[in-house]
Amino acid sequence: MAVSVAGLSAVVAVQYQTTFAETLDADALRALAENPAIRILFGEPRALDDPGGFTVWRTGTPVLVLCGMWALLTATRLTRGEEDSGRWDLVLGGRVRMADLVAWCTAALSVAALVSAAGIGAALIATGTDATGAVMHGLCVFGSTVTFAGVGVLTAQLLGSRSAATGAACAVVGVCLLLRMLADGVPALAWTAWFTPFGLAARAAPYADNRVAPLLALAGLAIAPAVGALIVAHRRDLDGAVYVRADTRAPRTRLLGSVPAFAVRRALAPTTGWAVGIAAYFMLIGALTSTIVRFLEQNPRFADLAATAGFSGLGSVTGFAASIFAVLAIPTGLYATTRIAAMAADEKARRWTPVHALPLSRYHLAGAEIAVTALGVAILLTTAALAMWIGAVSTGAPLGLSDVFSGTFNLIPVVLLALGASTLALGWYPHAVAAIGAVPVVGGFLLDVIATSADAPTWVREISPFAHLAAVPDTAPNIFASVILTAIAAATTALGLLGYAHRDLHD
């Protein structure tokens, strides 16, 4: 994570100095800063005439989200995850207290946050940006990452399972991001920025004002959840939680009659959660489409600059939609990966053992999960298409239903690659399903953007599956490339099923 965020910051800073600096004038920067849609999506533009300021504005929020999500996922794994697996039983059998383990996990996560923050600061200084601004931005990243690590540790103490703790912590990230959007897009709600790490990092204004007060508030925000977690840890017992499910409840036997039905039951809640998040985001993007396209038509140089980073065609509604839909492959691909990773986690926790003891084929069990996951992917793509269309229609943007559906379903081959990679890992290396499954979508997207921005050789960019997708609905789909990518996904899925059917259970 540290290498990724530092490298991303360095690439953007260098790209600005070599490409953007001589193409941005005062009028263009003023138009960018005053556009409400741009402020909502990326935050208030500050110091765009400085390579460091431009880098912070362009990559600040994505970097904070990436580091924050990594921190909270790691926090719930190291705390409630280890506790659920029974590995804390032996440690707590000695003189070590629950609060001690929580404190050391929080300290370890803080050190990890410092590594990422220091990497970003060092990368920005090495690329020639102002040292003060680089340090300020690094402190913002550190404070935000520690905050979400503390949130993950706190929810792990409050809730009785890792999945519940992770879901609650992710919801906090979503609310904080929404508050930042409201603070930057609605002047009357600007005060809400002081209650979210994203807003405080923006108010610190690295490379512009370099304010210290927001950093102090961010420090308080980072300390609060960690202190709360320690207080709760002092008062609870092993395997306990503040909010626990009742020991008894009425039986819920729906969708337990067959393996496919059980797979549907397992996928209902997570699919609904992913669909709600995707719908909210793409409805907002659809509503802002007219404003953003109008801005790019009036300021074509920004569309040209975006094209150098791999986002071409932003000057039209269909071109803008095609660029936005390309990003949709990441959450849908990660959804597919997490569903297969959940199957591996349940196997490790021995929840699948009674099922495997039945006269059921491994192909049947895994095949049902894969089929239901593929259905969930289709639901998410449909949700994104409808949400984008509703948002666009509500503001009069000329975007038809056929456009949005062709754009979203054009991503199916890339998403299936993530599903195939996850299945391959399930069969041959179940300890790393999530990491391997994320490679086609997260790694492929970053490789495509960085290779395009750095003007790398063509063969480097073509390693990414995104390089072979046409910009639908702005252009016709690349049928040949889609067929090849789908065939690769099918081959990796079949190979993964073969490994899963012949390997032993792991724990």
XYZ file of C-alpha atoms in Angstrom:
507
model
C 0.000 0.000 0.000
C 2.802 2.409 0.862
C 4.547 1.796 -2.463
C 1.284 2.198 -4.393
C 0.184 5.518 -2.885
C 3.696 6.980 -2.944
C 4.180 5.940 -6.557
C 0.807 7.375 -7.576
C 1.633 10.728 -5.968
C 5.061 10.846 -7.600
C 3.672 10.026 -11.065
C 1.071 12.811 -10.893
C 3.605 15.364 -9.611
C 6.074 14.542 -12.388
C 3.302 14.496 -14.975
C 2.178 17.980 -13.924
C 5.693 19.381 -14.261
C 6.276 17.825 -17.668
C 2.813 18.132 -19.212
C 0.317 20.291 -17.327
C 2.291 23.269 -16.016
C 2.507 25.191 -19.290
C -1.093 24.508 -20.357
C -2.994 25.887 -17.351
C -3.627 29.627 -17.160
C -5.359 31.723 -14.509
C -8.748 31.727 -16.256
C -8.780 27.943 -16.619
C -7.829 27.443 -12.973
C -10.520 29.883 -11.847
C -13.144 28.073 -13.920
C -12.088 24.758 -12.415
C -12.239 26.075 -8.850
C -15.698 27.603 -9.315
C -17.332 24.546 -10.896
C -19.620 22.905 -8.263
C -19.518 19.457 -9.862
C -15.722 19.393 -9.798
C -15.716 20.489 -6.156
C -18.128 17.721 -5.179
C -16.172 14.975 -6.932
C -12.573 15.989 -6.194
C -12.801 18.624 -3.468
C -12.063 22.323 -3.545
C -9.136 23.034 -5.909
C -6.269 24.812 -4.133
C -2.815 25.797 -5.359
C -3.381 24.226 -8.767
C -0.559 26.309 -10.162
C 1.833 24.299 -7.972
C 2.758 20.673 -8.812
C 2.286 19.639 -5.198
C -1.059 21.389 -4.865
C -2.318 19.836 -8.091
C -1.170 16.390 -6.920
C -2.946 16.749 -3.583
C -6.157 17.859 -5.280
C -6.036 15.105 -7.912
C -4.946 12.181 -5.719
C -5.658 13.326 -2.162
C -9.110 11.800 -1.679
C -8.338 8.500 -3.502
C -5.158 8.086 -1.439
C -7.005 8.772 1.813
C -9.738 6.290 0.882
C -7.257 3.577 -0.110
C -5.178 3.972 3.054
C -8.273 4.215 5.246
C -9.894 1.103 3.801
C -6.662 -0.840 4.132
C -6.307 0.298 7.747
C -9.819 -0.643 8.846
C -9.747 -4.020 7.069
C -6.416 -4.833 8.678
C -7.675 -3.603 12.059
C -10.703 -5.901 12.092
C -8.550 -8.806 10.887
C -5.902 -8.356 13.578
C -8.456 -7.930 16.379
C -11.874 -9.528 15.962
C -10.634 -11.818 13.182
C -7.899 -13.307 15.358
C -10.336 -13.542 18.245
C -12.961 -15.345 16.155
C -10.372 -17.851 14.967
C -9.453 -18.750 18.567
C -5.829 -17.659 18.282
C -6.246 -15.064 21.022
C -7.332 -17.748 23.504
C -3.752 -18.941 24.068
C -2.292 -15.444 24.245
C -4.863 -14.274 26.785
C -4.319 -17.426 28.835
C -1.232 -15.769 30.327
C -0.733 -12.359 31.864
C -1.591 -10.401 28.730
C -4.899 -8.547 28.993
C -7.429 -7.875 26.257
C -6.675 -4.148 26.391
C -2.962 -4.875 25.933
C -3.587 -6.739 22.674
C -5.878 -3.986 21.417
C -3.294 -1.349 22.312
C -0.475 -3.165 20.513
C -2.610 -3.746 17.416
C -3.453 -0.046 17.345
C 0.216 0.843 17.736
C 1.222 -1.483 14.905
C -1.393 0.048 12.617
C -0.169 3.526 13.544
C 3.359 2.566 12.527
C 2.029 1.203 9.236
C 0.158 4.477 8.668
C 3.378 6.363 9.332
C 5.187 4.297 6.712
C 2.594 5.161 4.058
C 2.536 8.830 5.030
C 6.326 9.070 5.053
C 6.473 7.383 1.653
C 4.077 9.921 0.159
C 5.939 12.864 1.700
C 9.300 11.559 0.529
C 7.970 10.915 -2.994
C 6.622 14.465 -3.281
C 9.862 15.985 -1.992
C 11.892 13.809 -4.362
C 9.861 15.079 -7.319
C 10.755 18.667 -6.463
C 7.636 19.917 -4.695
C 7.742 22.189 -1.658
C 8.897 20.314 1.452
C 6.455 22.055 3.805
C 3.470 21.117 1.664
C 4.747 17.537 1.322
C 5.056 17.185 5.098
C 1.583 18.666 5.606
C 0.061 16.244 3.111
C 1.909 13.346 4.717
C 0.524 14.338 8.133
C -2.987 14.461 6.666
C -2.576 10.946 5.289
C -1.190 9.739 8.614
C -4.007 11.263 10.664
C -6.740 9.991 8.353
C -5.296 6.461 8.201
C -4.923 6.263 11.982
C -8.501 7.505 12.373
C -9.953 4.718 10.256
C -7.655 2.160 11.865
C -9.078 3.265 15.211
C -12.600 2.993 13.827
C -11.865 -0.581 12.745
C -10.457 -1.483 16.167
C -13.438 0.153 17.911
C -16.084 -1.629 15.830
C -14.230 -4.891 16.471
C -14.779 -4.332 20.209
C -18.392 -3.244 19.845
C -19.644 -5.967 17.482
C -19.453 -9.718 17.855
C -18.085 -10.755 14.445
C -15.428 -9.600 12.021
C -17.905 -9.204 9.150
C -20.193 -6.978 11.224
C -17.252 -4.900 12.457
C -15.900 -4.482 8.927
C -19.296 -3.506 7.563
C -19.816 -0.876 10.252
C -16.333 0.578 9.737
C -16.849 0.745 5.961
C -20.131 2.563 6.562
C -18.233 5.167 8.582
C -15.882 5.724 5.630
C -18.863 6.173 3.325
C -20.511 8.708 5.647
C -17.256 10.642 6.015
C -16.834 10.783 2.243
C -20.428 11.972 1.824
C -19.872 14.711 4.410
C -16.807 15.881 2.492
C -18.831 16.091 -0.720
C -21.573 18.072 1.001
C -19.056 20.398 2.637
C -17.368 21.196 -0.685
C -20.522 21.325 -2.804
C -22.986 23.119 -0.500
C -21.666 26.330 1.130
C -24.256 26.162 3.924
C -22.856 22.774 4.986
C -19.164 23.719 4.849
C -18.922 23.307 8.625
C -19.408 19.520 8.297
C -15.853 19.263 6.946
C -14.588 19.535 10.534
C -16.180 16.188 11.395
C -14.512 14.021 8.745
C -10.844 13.200 8.061
C -11.367 13.964 4.369
C -12.721 17.414 5.132
C -10.003 18.207 7.665
C -7.296 17.160 5.216
C -8.833 19.525 2.649
C -9.043 22.362 5.187
C -5.353 21.910 6.033
C -4.706 22.967 2.402
C -1.189 21.541 1.810
C 0.887 23.639 -0.609
C -1.628 26.491 -0.263
C -2.339 27.763 3.262
C -0.679 24.922 5.211
C -3.051 25.385 8.162
C -2.181 23.747 11.470
C -5.606 23.989 13.170
C -7.253 21.302 10.978
C -4.293 19.006 11.691
C -4.855 19.425 15.426
C -8.535 18.597 14.964
C -7.524 15.584 12.873
C -5.225 14.437 15.683
C -8.162 14.552 18.095
C -10.323 12.675 15.625
C -7.636 9.991 15.314
C -7.227 9.550 19.063
C -10.934 9.339 19.930
C -11.823 5.917 18.412
C -8.598 4.345 19.687
C -9.313 5.528 23.237
C -12.888 4.286 22.924
C -11.637 0.878 21.803
C -9.316 0.609 24.814
C -12.131 1.535 27.198
C -14.437 -1.105 25.724
C -11.640 -3.713 25.692
C -11.088 -3.155 29.424
C -14.720 -3.959 30.132
C -15.430 -6.992 27.949
C -14.468 -10.637 28.076
C -12.955 -12.808 25.358
C -15.472 -13.422 22.545
C -17.715 -10.795 24.092
C -19.014 -7.578 22.573
C -21.144 -4.617 23.505
C -23.711 -5.436 20.842
C -24.304 -9.162 20.407
C -26.963 -11.146 18.694
C -29.540 -12.880 20.840
C -28.694 -16.447 21.805
C -32.079 -17.666 20.598
C -34.345 -16.588 17.777
C -37.027 -18.025 15.573
C -35.627 -20.395 12.955
C -35.141 -18.937 9.484
C -35.245 -21.823 7.058
C -35.769 -19.989 3.787
C -33.334 -20.847 0.998
C -31.863 -23.810 2.891
C -33.305 -26.512 0.672
C -30.423 -26.783 -1.784
C -26.838 -25.725 -2.362
C -27.711 -23.043 -4.976
C -30.442 -21.633 -2.719
C -28.006 -21.490 0.190
C -25.519 -19.644 -2.026
C -28.249 -17.098 -2.832
C -29.020 -16.698 0.860
C -25.365 -16.043 1.678
C -25.092 -13.445 -1.069
C -28.282 -11.462 -0.400
C -26.986 -9.085 2.292
C -23.559 -8.267 0.774
C -25.019 -7.868 -2.716
C -27.615 -5.451 -1.376
C -24.945 -3.426 0.400
C -22.741 -3.180 -2.695
C -25.759 -2.287 -4.844
C -26.828 0.558 -2.552
C -23.340 2.073 -2.541
C -22.910 1.782 -6.306
C -26.382 3.185 -6.954
C -25.761 6.231 -4.763
C -22.454 7.012 -6.459
C -23.609 6.575 -10.046
C -26.825 8.477 -9.476
C -24.717 11.398 -8.251
C -22.401 11.078 -11.250
C -25.375 10.951 -13.600
C -26.826 14.094 -12.068
C -23.505 15.897 -12.519
C -22.920 14.708 -16.088
C -24.409 17.760 -17.810
C -22.475 20.180 -15.611
C -19.142 18.426 -16.076
C -19.516 17.984 -19.849
C -20.548 21.631 -20.223
C -17.480 22.669 -18.247
C -15.181 20.542 -20.410
C -16.736 21.933 -23.574
C -16.029 25.471 -22.362
C -12.524 24.520 -21.185
C -11.269 21.945 -23.729
C -7.725 22.007 -22.383
C -8.859 20.034 -19.320
C -10.327 17.372 -21.577
C -6.993 17.244 -23.422
C -5.117 16.853 -20.138
C -7.447 14.057 -19.062
C -6.807 12.308 -22.365
C -3.082 12.193 -21.582
C -3.960 10.260 -18.433
C -6.051 7.725 -20.345
C -9.494 9.332 -19.997
C -10.309 10.459 -23.506
C -13.633 11.600 -24.962
C -14.714 13.598 -21.915
C -16.024 16.384 -24.107
C -19.258 14.468 -24.865
C -21.888 12.847 -22.658
C -21.248 9.354 -24.038
C -17.485 9.811 -23.782
C -17.779 10.939 -20.175
C -20.046 7.979 -19.395
C -17.560 5.570 -20.982
C -14.726 6.896 -18.786
C -16.843 6.666 -15.647
C -18.037 3.150 -16.471
C -14.418 1.987 -16.775
C -14.010 2.711 -13.067
C -17.103 0.573 -12.321
C -15.069 -2.554 -13.086
C -13.146 -2.039 -9.827
C -16.031 -2.278 -7.301
C -17.839 -5.011 -9.233
C -14.622 -6.990 -9.600
C -13.873 -6.569 -5.900
C -17.411 -7.713 -5.099
C -16.781 -10.946 -7.009
C -13.445 -11.368 -5.263
C -14.896 -10.852 -1.790
C -17.611 -13.438 -2.376
C -15.068 -16.129 -3.292
C -12.794 -14.951 -0.465
C -15.713 -15.381 1.944
C -16.004 -18.989 0.815
C -12.298 -19.526 1.565
C -12.672 -17.822 4.953
C -15.638 -20.027 5.871
C -13.626 -23.081 4.922
C -10.741 -21.928 7.108
C -13.153 -21.349 9.996
C -14.458 -24.921 9.446
C -17.999 -23.773 8.748
C -17.960 -25.717 5.471
C -16.783 -28.961 7.097
C -20.303 -30.392 7.791
C -21.319 -29.585 4.223
C -18.234 -31.287 2.793
C -19.089 -34.369 4.851
C -22.261 -34.770 2.797
C -22.364 -36.666 -0.524
C -21.938 -33.452 -2.517
C -19.483 -32.787 -5.295
C -16.920 -30.022 -4.750
C -17.735 -28.845 -8.251
C -21.364 -28.503 -7.177
C -20.520 -26.439 -4.078
C -18.059 -24.063 -5.705
C -20.040 -23.917 -8.943
C -23.117 -22.696 -7.086
C -21.121 -19.925 -5.375
C -19.553 -18.863 -8.673
C -22.895 -18.839 -10.493
C -24.578 -16.771 -7.783
C -21.609 -14.399 -7.716
C -21.875 -13.941 -11.479
C -25.571 -13.182 -11.028
C -24.659 -10.635 -8.346
C -22.215 -8.999 -10.774
C -25.022 -8.658 -13.326
C -27.240 -7.098 -10.657
C -24.563 -4.558 -9.734
C -23.945 -3.622 -13.363
C -27.680 -3.218 -13.934
C -27.974 -1.115 -10.785
C -25.156 1.176 -11.903
C -26.691 1.582 -15.359
C -30.144 2.446 -14.050
C -28.770 4.809 -11.397
C -26.588 6.639 -13.932
C -29.526 6.937 -16.323
C -31.915 8.226 -13.639
C -29.385 10.815 -12.500
C -28.689 11.938 -16.061
C -32.366 12.149 -17.037
C -33.164 14.173 -13.911
C -30.810 16.918 -15.128
C -31.593 16.672 -18.832
C -28.385 14.949 -19.967
C -28.829 13.166 -23.340
C -27.951 9.690 -22.111
C -30.204 6.818 -23.180
C -30.919 3.471 -21.557
C -29.154 1.637 -24.374
C -26.057 3.777 -23.784
C -25.786 3.017 -20.077
C -26.491 -0.695 -20.426
C -24.016 -1.138 -23.269
C -21.407 0.773 -21.245
C -21.797 -1.256 -18.051
C -22.125 -4.692 -19.620
C -19.064 -3.972 -21.757
C -17.123 -4.480 -18.504
C -18.240 -8.075 -17.999
C -15.040 -9.659 -19.424
C -12.800 -7.702 -17.008
C -15.032 -8.480 -14.023
C -15.064 -12.160 -15.000
C -11.257 -12.062 -14.989
C -11.416 -11.065 -11.319
C -13.877 -13.888 -10.651
C -11.639 -16.336 -12.523
C -8.507 -15.216 -10.683
C -10.333 -15.569 -7.343
C -11.475 -19.085 -8.233
C -7.957 -19.989 -9.346
C -6.647 -18.856 -5.949
C -9.435 -20.753 -4.155
C -8.310 -23.959 -5.825
C -4.551 -23.601 -5.589
C -3.667 -20.898 -3.039
C -6.708 -20.262 -0.793
C -4.715 -18.109 1.639
C -4.558 -15.236 -0.872
C -7.913 -15.249 -2.667
C -8.604 -11.553 -2.107
C -5.147 -10.385 -3.168
C -4.986 -12.529 -6.312
C -8.568 -11.772 -7.301
C -7.976 -8.011 -7.094
C -5.065 -8.096 -9.557
C -7.089 -7.935 -12.819
C -9.267 -4.993 -11.737
C -7.215 -2.936 -9.258
C -3.796 -3.789 -10.659
C -5.007 -3.655 -14.248
C -6.623 -0.241 -13.813
C -3.573 1.284 -12.105
C -1.255 -0.185 -14.743
C -3.396 1.234 -17.548
C -3.522 4.733 -16.047
C 0.146 4.875 -15.083
C 1.355 3.427 -18.397
C -0.751 5.910 -20.340
C 0.318 8.849 -18.175
C 3.998 7.928 -18.365
C 3.820 7.248 -22.116
C 5.147 3.724 -21.530
C 5.700 1.294 -24.427
C 2.512 -0.110 -25.919
C 3.227 -3.658 -24.786
C 3.333 -2.497 -21.142
C -0.136 -0.973 -21.317
C -1.532 -3.993 -23.168
C -0.777 -6.180 -20.159
C -3.802 -4.542 -18.547
C -7.209 -5.901 -19.576
C -8.552 -2.334 -19.537
C -6.378 -1.512 -22.543
C -8.418 -3.933 -24.652
C -11.863 -2.599 -23.787
C -13.507 -0.141 -26.168
C -14.907 3.127 -24.798
C -18.524 2.030 -24.917
C -21.013 3.757 -25.418
C -18.839 6.365 -27.128
C -17.522 3.753 -29.564
C -18.512 0.286 -30.688
C -17.462 -2.628 -28.445
C -14.333 -4.629 -29.211
C -15.996 -8.021 -29.675
C -12.775 -9.917 -30.404
C -11.000 -8.635 -27.289
C -14.084 -9.312 -25.152
C -14.238 -12.904 -26.370
C -10.543 -13.469 -25.645
C -10.790 -11.988 -22.136
C -13.894 -14.053 -21.399
C -12.127 -17.209 -22.617
C -9.194 -16.483 -20.291
C -11.615 -15.964 -17.411
C -13.355 -19.260 -18.196
C -10.018 -21.095 -18.351
C -8.824 -19.746 -14.993
C -12.199 -20.583 -13.432
C -12.058 -24.153 -14.725
C -8.487 -24.566 -13.502
C -9.487 -23.200 -10.103
C -12.414 -25.609 -9.847
C -10.096 -28.472 -10.740
C -7.726 -27.532 -7.931
C -10.569 -27.024 -5.463
C -12.047 -30.443 -6.231
C -8.751 -32.268 -5.661
C -7.104 -30.420 -2.767
C -7.615 -31.048 0.938
C -9.525 -28.656 3.186
C -7.325 -25.995 4.782
C -7.514 -24.365 8.193
